[in-house]
Coordinates of C-alpha atoms and ligand atoms in Angstrom, one line a residue:
X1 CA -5.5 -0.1 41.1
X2 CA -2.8 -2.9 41.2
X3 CA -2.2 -6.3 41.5
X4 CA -0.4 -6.5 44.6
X5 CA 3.2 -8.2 45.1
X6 CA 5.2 -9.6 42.1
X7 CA 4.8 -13.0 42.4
X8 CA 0.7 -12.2 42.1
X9 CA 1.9 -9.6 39.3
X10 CA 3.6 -12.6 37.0
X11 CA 0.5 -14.5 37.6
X12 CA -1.9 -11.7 36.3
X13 CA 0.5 -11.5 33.7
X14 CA 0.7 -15.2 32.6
X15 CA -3.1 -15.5 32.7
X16 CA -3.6 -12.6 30.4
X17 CA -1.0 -14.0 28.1
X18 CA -2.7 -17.4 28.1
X19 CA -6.1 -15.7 27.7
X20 CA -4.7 -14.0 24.4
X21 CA -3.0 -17.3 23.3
X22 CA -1.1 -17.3 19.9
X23 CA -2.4 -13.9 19.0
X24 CA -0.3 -12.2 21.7
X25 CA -0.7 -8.9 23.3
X26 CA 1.2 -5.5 23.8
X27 CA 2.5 -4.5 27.3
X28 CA -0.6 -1.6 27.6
X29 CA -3.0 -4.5 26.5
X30 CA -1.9 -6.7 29.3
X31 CA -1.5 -3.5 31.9
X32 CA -5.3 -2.3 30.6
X33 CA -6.8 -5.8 31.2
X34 CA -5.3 -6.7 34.6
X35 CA -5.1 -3.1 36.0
X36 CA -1.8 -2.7 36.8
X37 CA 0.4 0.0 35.7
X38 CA 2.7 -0.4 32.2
X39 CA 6.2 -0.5 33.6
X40 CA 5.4 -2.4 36.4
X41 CA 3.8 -4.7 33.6
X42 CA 6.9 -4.4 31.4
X43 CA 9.3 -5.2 34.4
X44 CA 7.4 -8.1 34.6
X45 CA 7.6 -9.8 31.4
X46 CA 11.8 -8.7 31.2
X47 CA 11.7 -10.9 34.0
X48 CA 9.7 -13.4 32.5
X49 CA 11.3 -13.0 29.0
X50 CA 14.6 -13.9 31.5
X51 CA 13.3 -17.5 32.6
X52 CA 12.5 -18.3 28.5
X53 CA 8.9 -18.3 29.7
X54 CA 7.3 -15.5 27.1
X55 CA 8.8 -14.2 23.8
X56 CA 8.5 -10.8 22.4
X57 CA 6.8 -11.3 18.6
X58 CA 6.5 -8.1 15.8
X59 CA 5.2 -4.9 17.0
X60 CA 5.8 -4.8 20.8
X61 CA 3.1 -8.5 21.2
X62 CA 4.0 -10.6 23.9
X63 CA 2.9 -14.2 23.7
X64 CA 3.4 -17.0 26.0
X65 CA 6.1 -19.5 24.9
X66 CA 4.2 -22.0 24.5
X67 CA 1.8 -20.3 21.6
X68 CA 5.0 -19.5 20.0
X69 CA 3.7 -21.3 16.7
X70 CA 0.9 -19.9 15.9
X71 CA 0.1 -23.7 13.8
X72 CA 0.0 -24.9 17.2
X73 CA -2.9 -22.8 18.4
X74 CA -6.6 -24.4 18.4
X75 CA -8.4 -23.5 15.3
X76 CA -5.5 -22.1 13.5
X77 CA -5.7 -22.4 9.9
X78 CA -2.3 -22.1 8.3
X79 CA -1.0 -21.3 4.7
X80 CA -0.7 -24.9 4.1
X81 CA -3.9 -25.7 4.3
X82 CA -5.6 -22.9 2.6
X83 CA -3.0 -23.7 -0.6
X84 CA -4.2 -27.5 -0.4
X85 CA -7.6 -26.7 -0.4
X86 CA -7.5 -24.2 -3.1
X87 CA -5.8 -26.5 -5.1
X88 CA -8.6 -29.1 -5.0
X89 CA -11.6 -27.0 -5.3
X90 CA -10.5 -24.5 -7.6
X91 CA -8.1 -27.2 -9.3
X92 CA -5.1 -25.3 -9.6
X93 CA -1.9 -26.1 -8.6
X94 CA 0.5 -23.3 -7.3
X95 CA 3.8 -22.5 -9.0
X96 CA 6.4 -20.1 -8.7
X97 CA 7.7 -16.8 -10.8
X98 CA 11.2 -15.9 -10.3
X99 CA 12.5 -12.6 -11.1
X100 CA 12.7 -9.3 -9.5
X101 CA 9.0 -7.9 -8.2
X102 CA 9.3 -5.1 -5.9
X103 CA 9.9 -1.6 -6.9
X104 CA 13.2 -1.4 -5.5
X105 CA 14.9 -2.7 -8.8
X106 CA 13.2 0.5 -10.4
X107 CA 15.1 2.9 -8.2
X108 CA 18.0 3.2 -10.5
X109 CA 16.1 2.9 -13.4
X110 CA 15.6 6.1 -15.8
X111 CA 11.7 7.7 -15.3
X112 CA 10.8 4.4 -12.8
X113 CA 13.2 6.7 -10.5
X114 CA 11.2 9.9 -10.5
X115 CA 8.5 8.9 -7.6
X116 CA 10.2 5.4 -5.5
X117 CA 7.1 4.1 -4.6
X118 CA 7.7 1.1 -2.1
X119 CA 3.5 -0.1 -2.8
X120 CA 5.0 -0.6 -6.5
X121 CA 6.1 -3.3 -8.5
X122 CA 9.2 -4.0 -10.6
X123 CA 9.5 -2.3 -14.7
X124 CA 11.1 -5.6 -15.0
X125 CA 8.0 -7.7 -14.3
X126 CA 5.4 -5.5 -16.0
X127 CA 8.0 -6.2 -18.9
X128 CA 7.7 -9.9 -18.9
X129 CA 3.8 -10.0 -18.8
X130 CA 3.6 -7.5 -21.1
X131 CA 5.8 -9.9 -23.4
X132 CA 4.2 -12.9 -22.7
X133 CA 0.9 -11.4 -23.7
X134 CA 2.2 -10.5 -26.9
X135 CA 1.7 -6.5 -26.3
X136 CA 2.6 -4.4 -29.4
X137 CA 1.5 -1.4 -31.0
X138 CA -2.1 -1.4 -31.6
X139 CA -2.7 -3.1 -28.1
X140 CA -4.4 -1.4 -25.1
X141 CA -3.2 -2.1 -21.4
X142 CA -5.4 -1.1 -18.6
X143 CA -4.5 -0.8 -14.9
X144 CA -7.2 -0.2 -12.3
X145 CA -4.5 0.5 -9.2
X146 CA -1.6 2.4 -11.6
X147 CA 0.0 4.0 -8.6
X148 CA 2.8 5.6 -9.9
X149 CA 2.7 4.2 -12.9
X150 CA 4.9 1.1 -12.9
X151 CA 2.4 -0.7 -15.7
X152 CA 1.8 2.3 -18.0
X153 CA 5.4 3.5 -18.5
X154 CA 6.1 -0.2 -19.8
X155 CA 3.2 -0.3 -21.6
X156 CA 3.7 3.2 -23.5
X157 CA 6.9 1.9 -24.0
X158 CA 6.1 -1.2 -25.7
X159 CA 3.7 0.9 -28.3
X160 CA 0.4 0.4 -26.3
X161 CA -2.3 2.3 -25.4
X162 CA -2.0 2.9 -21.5
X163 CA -5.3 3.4 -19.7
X164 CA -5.2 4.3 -15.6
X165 CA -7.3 4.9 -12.9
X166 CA -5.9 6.1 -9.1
X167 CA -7.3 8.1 -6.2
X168 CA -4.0 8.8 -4.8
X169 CA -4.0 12.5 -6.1
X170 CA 0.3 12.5 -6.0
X171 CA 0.5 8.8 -7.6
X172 CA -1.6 10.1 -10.2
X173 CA 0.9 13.1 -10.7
X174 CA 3.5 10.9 -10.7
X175 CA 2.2 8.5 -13.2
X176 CA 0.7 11.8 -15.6
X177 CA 4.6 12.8 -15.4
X178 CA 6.2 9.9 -16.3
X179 CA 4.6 8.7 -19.2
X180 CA 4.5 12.0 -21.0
X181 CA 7.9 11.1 -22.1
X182 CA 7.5 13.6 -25.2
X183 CA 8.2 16.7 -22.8
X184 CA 11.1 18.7 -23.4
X185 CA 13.8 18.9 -21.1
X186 CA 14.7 22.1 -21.9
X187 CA 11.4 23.5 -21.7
X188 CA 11.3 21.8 -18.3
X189 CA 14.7 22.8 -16.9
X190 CA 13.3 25.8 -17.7
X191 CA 10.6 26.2 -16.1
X192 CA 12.1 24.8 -12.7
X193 CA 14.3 27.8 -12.9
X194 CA 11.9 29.9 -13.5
X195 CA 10.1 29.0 -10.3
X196 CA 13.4 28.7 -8.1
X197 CA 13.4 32.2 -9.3
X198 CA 10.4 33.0 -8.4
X199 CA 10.8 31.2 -4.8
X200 CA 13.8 33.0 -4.2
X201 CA 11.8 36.8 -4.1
X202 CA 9.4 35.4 -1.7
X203 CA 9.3 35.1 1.7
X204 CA 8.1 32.2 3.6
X205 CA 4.3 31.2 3.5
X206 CA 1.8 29.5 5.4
X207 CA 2.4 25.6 6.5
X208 CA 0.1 23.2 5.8
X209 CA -2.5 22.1 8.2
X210 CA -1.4 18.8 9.5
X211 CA -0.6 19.3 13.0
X212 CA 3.3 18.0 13.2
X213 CA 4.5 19.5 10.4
X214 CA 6.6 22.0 12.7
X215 CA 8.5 18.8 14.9
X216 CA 8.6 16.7 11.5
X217 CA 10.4 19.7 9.6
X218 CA 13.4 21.4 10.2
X219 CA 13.2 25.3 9.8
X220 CA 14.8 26.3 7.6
X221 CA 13.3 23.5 5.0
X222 CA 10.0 24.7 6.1
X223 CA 10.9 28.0 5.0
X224 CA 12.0 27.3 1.5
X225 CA 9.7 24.3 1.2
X226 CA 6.7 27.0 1.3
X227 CA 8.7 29.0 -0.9
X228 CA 9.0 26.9 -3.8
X229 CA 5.3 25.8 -3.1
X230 CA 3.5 29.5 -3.7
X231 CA 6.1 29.5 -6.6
X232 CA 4.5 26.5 -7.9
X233 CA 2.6 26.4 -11.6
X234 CA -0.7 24.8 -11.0
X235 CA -1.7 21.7 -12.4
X236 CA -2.2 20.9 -15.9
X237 CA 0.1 21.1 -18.3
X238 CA 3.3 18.7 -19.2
X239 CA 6.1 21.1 -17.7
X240 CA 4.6 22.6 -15.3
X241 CA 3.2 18.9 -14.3
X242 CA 6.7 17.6 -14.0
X243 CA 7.9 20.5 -12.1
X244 CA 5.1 20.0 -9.4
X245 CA 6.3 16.6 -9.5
X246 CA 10.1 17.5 -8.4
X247 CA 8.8 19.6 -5.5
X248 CA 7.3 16.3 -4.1
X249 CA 10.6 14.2 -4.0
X250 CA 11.8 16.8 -2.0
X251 CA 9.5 16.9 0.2
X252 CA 10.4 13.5 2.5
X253 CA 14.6 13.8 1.9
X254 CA 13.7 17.7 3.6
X255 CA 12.3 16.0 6.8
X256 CA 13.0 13.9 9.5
X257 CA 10.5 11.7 7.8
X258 CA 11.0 8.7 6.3
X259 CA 9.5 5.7 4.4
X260 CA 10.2 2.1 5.5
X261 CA 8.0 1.4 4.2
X262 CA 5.3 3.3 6.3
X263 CA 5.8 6.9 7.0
X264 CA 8.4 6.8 10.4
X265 CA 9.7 9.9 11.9
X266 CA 12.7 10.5 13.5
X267 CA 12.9 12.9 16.3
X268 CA 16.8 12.5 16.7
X269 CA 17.6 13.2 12.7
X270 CA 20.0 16.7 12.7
X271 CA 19.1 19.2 9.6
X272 CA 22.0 18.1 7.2
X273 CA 22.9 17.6 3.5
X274 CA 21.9 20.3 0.6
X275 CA 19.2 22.8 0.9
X276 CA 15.9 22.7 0.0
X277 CA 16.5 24.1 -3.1
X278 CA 19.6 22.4 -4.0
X279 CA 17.6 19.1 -4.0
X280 CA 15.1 20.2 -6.2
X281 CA 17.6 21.4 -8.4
X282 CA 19.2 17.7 -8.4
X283 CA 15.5 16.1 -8.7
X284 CA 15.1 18.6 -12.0
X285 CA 18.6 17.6 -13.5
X286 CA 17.8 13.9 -12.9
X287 CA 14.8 14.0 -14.6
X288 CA 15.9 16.3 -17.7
X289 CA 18.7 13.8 -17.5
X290 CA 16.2 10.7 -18.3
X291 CA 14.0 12.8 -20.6
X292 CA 16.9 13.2 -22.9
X293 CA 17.8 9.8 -22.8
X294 CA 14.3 8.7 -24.0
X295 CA 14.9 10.6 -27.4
X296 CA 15.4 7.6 -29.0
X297 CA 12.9 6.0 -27.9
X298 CA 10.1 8.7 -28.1
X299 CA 9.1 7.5 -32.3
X300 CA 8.5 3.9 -30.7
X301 CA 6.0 4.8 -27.8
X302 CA 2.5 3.5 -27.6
X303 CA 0.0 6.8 -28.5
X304 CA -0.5 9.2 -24.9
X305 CA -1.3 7.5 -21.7
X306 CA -5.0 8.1 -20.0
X307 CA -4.5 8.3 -16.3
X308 CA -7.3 9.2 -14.8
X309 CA -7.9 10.3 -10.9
X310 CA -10.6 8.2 -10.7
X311 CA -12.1 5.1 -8.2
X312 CA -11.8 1.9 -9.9
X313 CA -14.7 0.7 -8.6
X314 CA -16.4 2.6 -10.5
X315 CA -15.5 0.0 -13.3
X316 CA -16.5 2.6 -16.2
X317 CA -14.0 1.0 -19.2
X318 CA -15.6 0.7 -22.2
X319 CA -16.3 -3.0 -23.0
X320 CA -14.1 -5.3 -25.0
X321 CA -11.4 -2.4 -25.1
X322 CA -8.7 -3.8 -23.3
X323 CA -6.1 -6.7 -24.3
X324 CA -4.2 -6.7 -20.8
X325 CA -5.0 -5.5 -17.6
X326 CA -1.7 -5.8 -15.6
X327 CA -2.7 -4.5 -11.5
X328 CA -1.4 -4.8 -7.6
X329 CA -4.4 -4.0 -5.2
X330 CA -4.0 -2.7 -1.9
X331 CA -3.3 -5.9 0.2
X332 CA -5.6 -7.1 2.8
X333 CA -5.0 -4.3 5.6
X334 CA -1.4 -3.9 4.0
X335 CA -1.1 0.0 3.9
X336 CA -3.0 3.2 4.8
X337 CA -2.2 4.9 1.5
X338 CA -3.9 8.6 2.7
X339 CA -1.7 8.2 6.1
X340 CA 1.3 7.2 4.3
X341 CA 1.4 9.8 1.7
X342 CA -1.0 12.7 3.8
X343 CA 2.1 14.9 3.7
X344 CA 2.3 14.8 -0.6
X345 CA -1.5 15.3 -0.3
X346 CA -1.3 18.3 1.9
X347 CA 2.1 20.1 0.7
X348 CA 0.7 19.5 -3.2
X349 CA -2.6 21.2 -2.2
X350 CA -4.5 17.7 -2.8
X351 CA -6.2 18.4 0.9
X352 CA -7.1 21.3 2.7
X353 CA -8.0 19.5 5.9
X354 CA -8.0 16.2 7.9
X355 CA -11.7 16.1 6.5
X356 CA -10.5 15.8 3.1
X357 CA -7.9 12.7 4.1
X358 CA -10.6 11.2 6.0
X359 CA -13.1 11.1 2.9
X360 CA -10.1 10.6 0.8
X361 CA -9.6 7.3 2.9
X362 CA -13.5 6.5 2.4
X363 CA -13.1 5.8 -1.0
X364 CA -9.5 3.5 -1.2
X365 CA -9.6 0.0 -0.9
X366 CA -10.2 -0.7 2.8
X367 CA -7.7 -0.4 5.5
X368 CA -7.8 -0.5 9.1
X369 CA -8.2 3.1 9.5
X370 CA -11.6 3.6 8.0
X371 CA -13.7 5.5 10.3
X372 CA -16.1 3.2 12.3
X373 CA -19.4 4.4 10.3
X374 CA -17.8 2.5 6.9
X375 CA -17.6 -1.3 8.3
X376 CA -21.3 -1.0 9.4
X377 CA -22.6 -2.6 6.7
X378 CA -19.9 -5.0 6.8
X379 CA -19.9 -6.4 10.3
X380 CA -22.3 -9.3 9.6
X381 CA -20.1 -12.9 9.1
X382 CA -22.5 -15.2 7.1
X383 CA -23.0 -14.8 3.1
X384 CA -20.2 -13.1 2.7
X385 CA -18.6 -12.7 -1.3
X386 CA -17.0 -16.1 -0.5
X387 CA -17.3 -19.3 1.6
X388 CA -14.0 -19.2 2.7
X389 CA -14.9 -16.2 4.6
X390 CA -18.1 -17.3 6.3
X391 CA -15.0 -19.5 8.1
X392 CA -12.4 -17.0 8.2
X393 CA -14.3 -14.0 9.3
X394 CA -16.1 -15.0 12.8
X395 CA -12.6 -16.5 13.7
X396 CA -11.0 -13.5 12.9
X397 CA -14.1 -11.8 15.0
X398 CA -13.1 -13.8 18.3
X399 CA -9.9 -13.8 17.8
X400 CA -10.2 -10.2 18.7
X401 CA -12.5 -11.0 21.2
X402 CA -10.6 -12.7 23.2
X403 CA -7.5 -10.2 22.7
X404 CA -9.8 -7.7 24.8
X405 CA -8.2 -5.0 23.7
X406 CA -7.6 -4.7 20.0
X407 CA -7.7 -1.1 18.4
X408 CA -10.7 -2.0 16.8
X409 CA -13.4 -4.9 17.7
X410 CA -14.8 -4.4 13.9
X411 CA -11.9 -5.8 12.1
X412 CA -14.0 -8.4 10.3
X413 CA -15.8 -5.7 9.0
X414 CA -12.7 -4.3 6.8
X415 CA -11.8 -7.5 5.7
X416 CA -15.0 -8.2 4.5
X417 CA -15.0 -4.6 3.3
X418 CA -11.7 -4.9 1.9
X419 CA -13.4 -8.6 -0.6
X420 CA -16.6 -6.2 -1.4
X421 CA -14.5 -3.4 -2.6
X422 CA -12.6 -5.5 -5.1
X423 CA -15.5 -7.5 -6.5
X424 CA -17.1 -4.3 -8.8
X425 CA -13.1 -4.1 -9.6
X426 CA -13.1 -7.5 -11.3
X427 CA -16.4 -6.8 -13.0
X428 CA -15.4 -3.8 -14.4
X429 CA -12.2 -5.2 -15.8
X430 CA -14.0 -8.5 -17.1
X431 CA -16.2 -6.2 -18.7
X432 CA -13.2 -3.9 -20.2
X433 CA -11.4 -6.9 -21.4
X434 CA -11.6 -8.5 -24.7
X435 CA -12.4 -12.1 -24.6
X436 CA -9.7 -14.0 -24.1
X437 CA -8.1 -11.0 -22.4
X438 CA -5.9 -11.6 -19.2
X439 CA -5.5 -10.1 -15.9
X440 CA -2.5 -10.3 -13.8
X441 CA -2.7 -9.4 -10.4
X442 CA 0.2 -8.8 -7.5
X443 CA -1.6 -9.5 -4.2
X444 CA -0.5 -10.5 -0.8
X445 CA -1.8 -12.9 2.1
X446 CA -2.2 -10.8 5.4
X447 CA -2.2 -12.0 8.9
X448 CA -4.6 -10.6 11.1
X449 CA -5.1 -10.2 15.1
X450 CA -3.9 -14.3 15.0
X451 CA -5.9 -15.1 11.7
X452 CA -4.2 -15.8 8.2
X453 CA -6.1 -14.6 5.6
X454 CA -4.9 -15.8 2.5
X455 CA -5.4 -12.5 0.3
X456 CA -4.2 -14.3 -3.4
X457 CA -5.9 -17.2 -2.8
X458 CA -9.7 -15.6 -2.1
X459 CA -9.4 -12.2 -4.7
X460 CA -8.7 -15.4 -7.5
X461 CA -11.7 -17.9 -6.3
X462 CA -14.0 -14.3 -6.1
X463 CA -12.7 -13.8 -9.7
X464 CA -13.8 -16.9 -10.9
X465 CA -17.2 -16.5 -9.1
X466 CA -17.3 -13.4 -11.4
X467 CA -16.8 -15.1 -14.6
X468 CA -12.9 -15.2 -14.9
X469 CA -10.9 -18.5 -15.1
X470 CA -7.6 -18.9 -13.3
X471 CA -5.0 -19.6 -14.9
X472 CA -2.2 -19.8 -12.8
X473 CA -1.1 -18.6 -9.2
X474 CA 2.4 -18.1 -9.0
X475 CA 4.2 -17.1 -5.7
X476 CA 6.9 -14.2 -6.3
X477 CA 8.3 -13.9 -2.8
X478 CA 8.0 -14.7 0.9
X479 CA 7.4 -11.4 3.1
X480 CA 7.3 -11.3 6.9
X481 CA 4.5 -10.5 9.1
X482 CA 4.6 -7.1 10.3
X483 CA 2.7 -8.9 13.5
X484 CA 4.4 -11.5 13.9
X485 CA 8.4 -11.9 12.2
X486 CA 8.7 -15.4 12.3
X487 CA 5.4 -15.9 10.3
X488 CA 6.5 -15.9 6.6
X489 CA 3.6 -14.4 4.5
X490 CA 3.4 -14.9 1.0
X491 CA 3.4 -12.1 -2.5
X492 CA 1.3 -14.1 -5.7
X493 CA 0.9 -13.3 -9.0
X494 CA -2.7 -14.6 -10.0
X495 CA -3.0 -14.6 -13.5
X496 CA -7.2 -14.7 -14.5
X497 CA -9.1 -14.5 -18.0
X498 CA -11.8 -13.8 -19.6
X499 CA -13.0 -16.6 -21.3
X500 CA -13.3 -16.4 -25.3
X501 CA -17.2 -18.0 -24.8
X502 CA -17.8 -15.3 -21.8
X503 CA -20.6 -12.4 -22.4
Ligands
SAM601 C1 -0.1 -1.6 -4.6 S1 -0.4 0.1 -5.1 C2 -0.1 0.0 -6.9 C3 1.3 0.3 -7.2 C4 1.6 0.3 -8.7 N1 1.5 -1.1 -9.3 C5 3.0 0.8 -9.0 O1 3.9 0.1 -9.4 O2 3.3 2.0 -8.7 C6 -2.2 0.2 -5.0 C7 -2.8 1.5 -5.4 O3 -4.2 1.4 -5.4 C8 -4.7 2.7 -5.1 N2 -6.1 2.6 -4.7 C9 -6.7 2.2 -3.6 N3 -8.0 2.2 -3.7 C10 -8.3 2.6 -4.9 C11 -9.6 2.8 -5.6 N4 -10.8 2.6 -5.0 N5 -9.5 3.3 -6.9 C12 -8.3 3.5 -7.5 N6 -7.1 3.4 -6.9 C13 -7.1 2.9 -5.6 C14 -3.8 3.2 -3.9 O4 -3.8 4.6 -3.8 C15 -2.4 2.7 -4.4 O5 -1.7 3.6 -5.1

């Protein structure tokens, strides 16, 4: 069916559009709830989009011009607000850290290098806190989210005792690699030529089950990608670790993949620059490079790191060990770490299957791709782990309500997940921490479907309704809404504690 004639068309249009208000919609939103085909819908709103009368927001949403501020949409809470209230009931004022805090500053940095991480944070920063903590030998460092292994290196390096947990199977790898800063590089140069040797006498293997691999690969990488894989050491030991490790940074540079910081593909990208091999032979060199450089350094580092493939929720630290816990969570619906890394997963023989990613995905910090069956238990909107979310979360519910035709209707439900998962997190660490002990967290705020959800603000109140006291929120940098680019989110660093009197 559709609407018939285009002046009736604009109107369907223009009703949907007020009907979705400030959150906006996409052009098969609008085309699904009026009936009407996509381009025809499209045409439409160029037209429209002509006269000033709609604007085209982040990711393909169309809103009204009139709901272009969101602040001027009924029941909108903004950032403002949220920070003023937080600052009365919780009685602390927000400040601000200058300085560099996203991983990009590691990218030229020696071992930082090995695994660019865009979900990371800056050597630079774990540096400072690490410093203003008074860290030294003797001193343990814990951190429950070590990705790749931003806070460990550092802390190794400034004589502590690294402890971290991560489920991400190839950021553990990573982080293993690169704080075992005792490995030889000429052991490991030669064990990378032993397996480019090895590569070389076979022929080409099987390709891993994900389904695109073929369109996302050019041929002949896929060829000598599955080489160097069946010629791969497994896991285990220090050089054969770090060789494992080079075969993943090849793995993205060999494709018409990229990370931006979600995994994009790029159908028109022509097969150029060195060979598969020749790569991996630069990844190798680059490392060794770094190894050797660390010499120096090596009678100075803190005793071996603990990284452990393991669920911090879990929360199994032994109590009173820990004099720092440095940490960046997932952010509220930021990332879909399984999605985004599925093809290190899959090439490193982390999953067999898209059953393993799913279950993989069960366990993470909640994201919006969680399979239906997790947010069950989360769907409900009163007594939630904070008040702030008895409010936030049935708006958030209508909001998608009203946009008809959201991906999910259940998107309270992660949100609501996404507080519940981090709450036996701040137990765990309150409990691992020695009194007095700190906790510094990088978190963001989110917006969601219309609704700002101030992330920082609520993961520091739920830590001080488990026993922490805040000491300071400090905002590091402004980010912009993947939903919406005008709307200028936020990135904190909440620092809590355990108090000295605390059990
Ligand atoms: C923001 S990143 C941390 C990055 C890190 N600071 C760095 O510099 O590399 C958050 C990490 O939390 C991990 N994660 C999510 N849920 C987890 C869980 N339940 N247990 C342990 N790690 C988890 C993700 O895999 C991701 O690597």
């Amino acid at each position: 069916m559709t609407v018939s004639g285009p002046v009736a068309l604009a109107e369907a249009v223009r009703d949907a559009l007020t009907e979705t208000g400030g959150i906006g919609a996409t052009v098969r939103q609008i085309a699904a709830r009026i009936d009407d085909h996509p381009a025809r819908v499209a045409a439409v709103l160029d037209r429209l989009q002509g006269r000033g009368d709609v604007l085209r927001m982040g990711r393909g949403l169309w809103v009204l011009r009139d709901f272009e501020h969101l602040s001027e949409r009924d029941g909108f809470v903004d950032p403002t607000e949220f920070v003023e209230r937080f600052e009365s009931e919780n009685g602390v004022s927000l400040g601000r850290y200058s300085g560099p805090i996203t991983f990009r500053s590691n990218d030229g940095l020696p071992v930082h290098r090995w695994w660019p991480y865009v979900q990371g944070y800056s050597a630079e920063f774990v540096r400072g806190v690490l410093a203003a903590n008074g860290v030294a030998r003797g001193s343990t460092v814990l951190d429950p989210f070590a990705g790749s292994g931003t806070t460990l290196v550092e802390a190794r390096r400034a004589g502590a005792y690294a402890v971290g947990a991560e489920l991400l199977a190839p950021a553990v790898l990573a982080a293993r690699v690169k704080t075992r800063l005792e490995l030889d590089p000429r052991r490991f140069e030669r064990e990378a030529e032993r397996v480019l040797a090895a590569a070389a006498r076979r022929s080409a293997g099987p390709l891993p089950f994900l389904r695109e691999t073929r369109r996302q690969f050019f041929p002949a990488a896929l060829r000598d990608l599955t080489r160097l894989r069946d010629a791969l050491p497994a896991e285990g030991n220090d050089a054969e670790d770090a060789v494992r490790l080079a075969f993943g940074r090849v793995l993205i540079p060999s494709s018409r993949l990229h990370r931006s910081p979600c995994l994009g593909y790029d159908r028109r990208a022509r097969s150029t620059g060195p060979s598969v091999f020749e790569r991996f032979r630069t990844a190798v060199a680059e490392m060794a490079t770094d190894l050797a450089a660390f010499g120096g350094e090596r009678a100075r580092l803190g005793p071996p790191a603990s990284v452990e493939r393991r669920d911090a929720r879990e929360g199994h630290w032994p109590r009173e060990s820990v004099d720092l816990a440095v940490t960046s969570p997932p952010y509220v619906n930021g990332m879909d770490y399984v999605m985004n890394y599925k093809v290190d997963l899959a090439w490193l023989g982390y999953a067999s299957s898209y059953a393993d990613l799913a279950a993989l995905r069960r366990t993470e910090v909640a994201c919006d791709n969680l399979p239906r069956t997790e947010t069950a238990a989360y769907l409900r909107t009163t007594e939630l782990p904070d008040p702030w979310l008895d409010e936030l979360l049935p708006r958030l519910k209508e909001n998608v309500r009203r946009k008809g035709t959201y991906r999910r209707d259940d998107m309270h439900g992660i949100v609501h997940r996404y507080f519940a998962d981090l709450l036996p997190v701040l137990d765990g660490v309150r409990r691992a921490l020695k009194p007095g002990g700190r906790l510094v967290v990088v978190v963001g705020d989110s917006l969601l479907a219309g609704t700002y959800v101030p992330g920082d603000l609520i993961l520091a109140r739920l830590a001080a309704s488990r026993g922490f006291s805040i000491v300071s929120v400090e905002v590091a940098r402004s980010r912009r809404s993947g939903q919406r680019r005008t709307f200028e989110l936020r990135e904190s660093v909440v620092t809590l504690e355990r108090p000295r009197s605390a059990t």
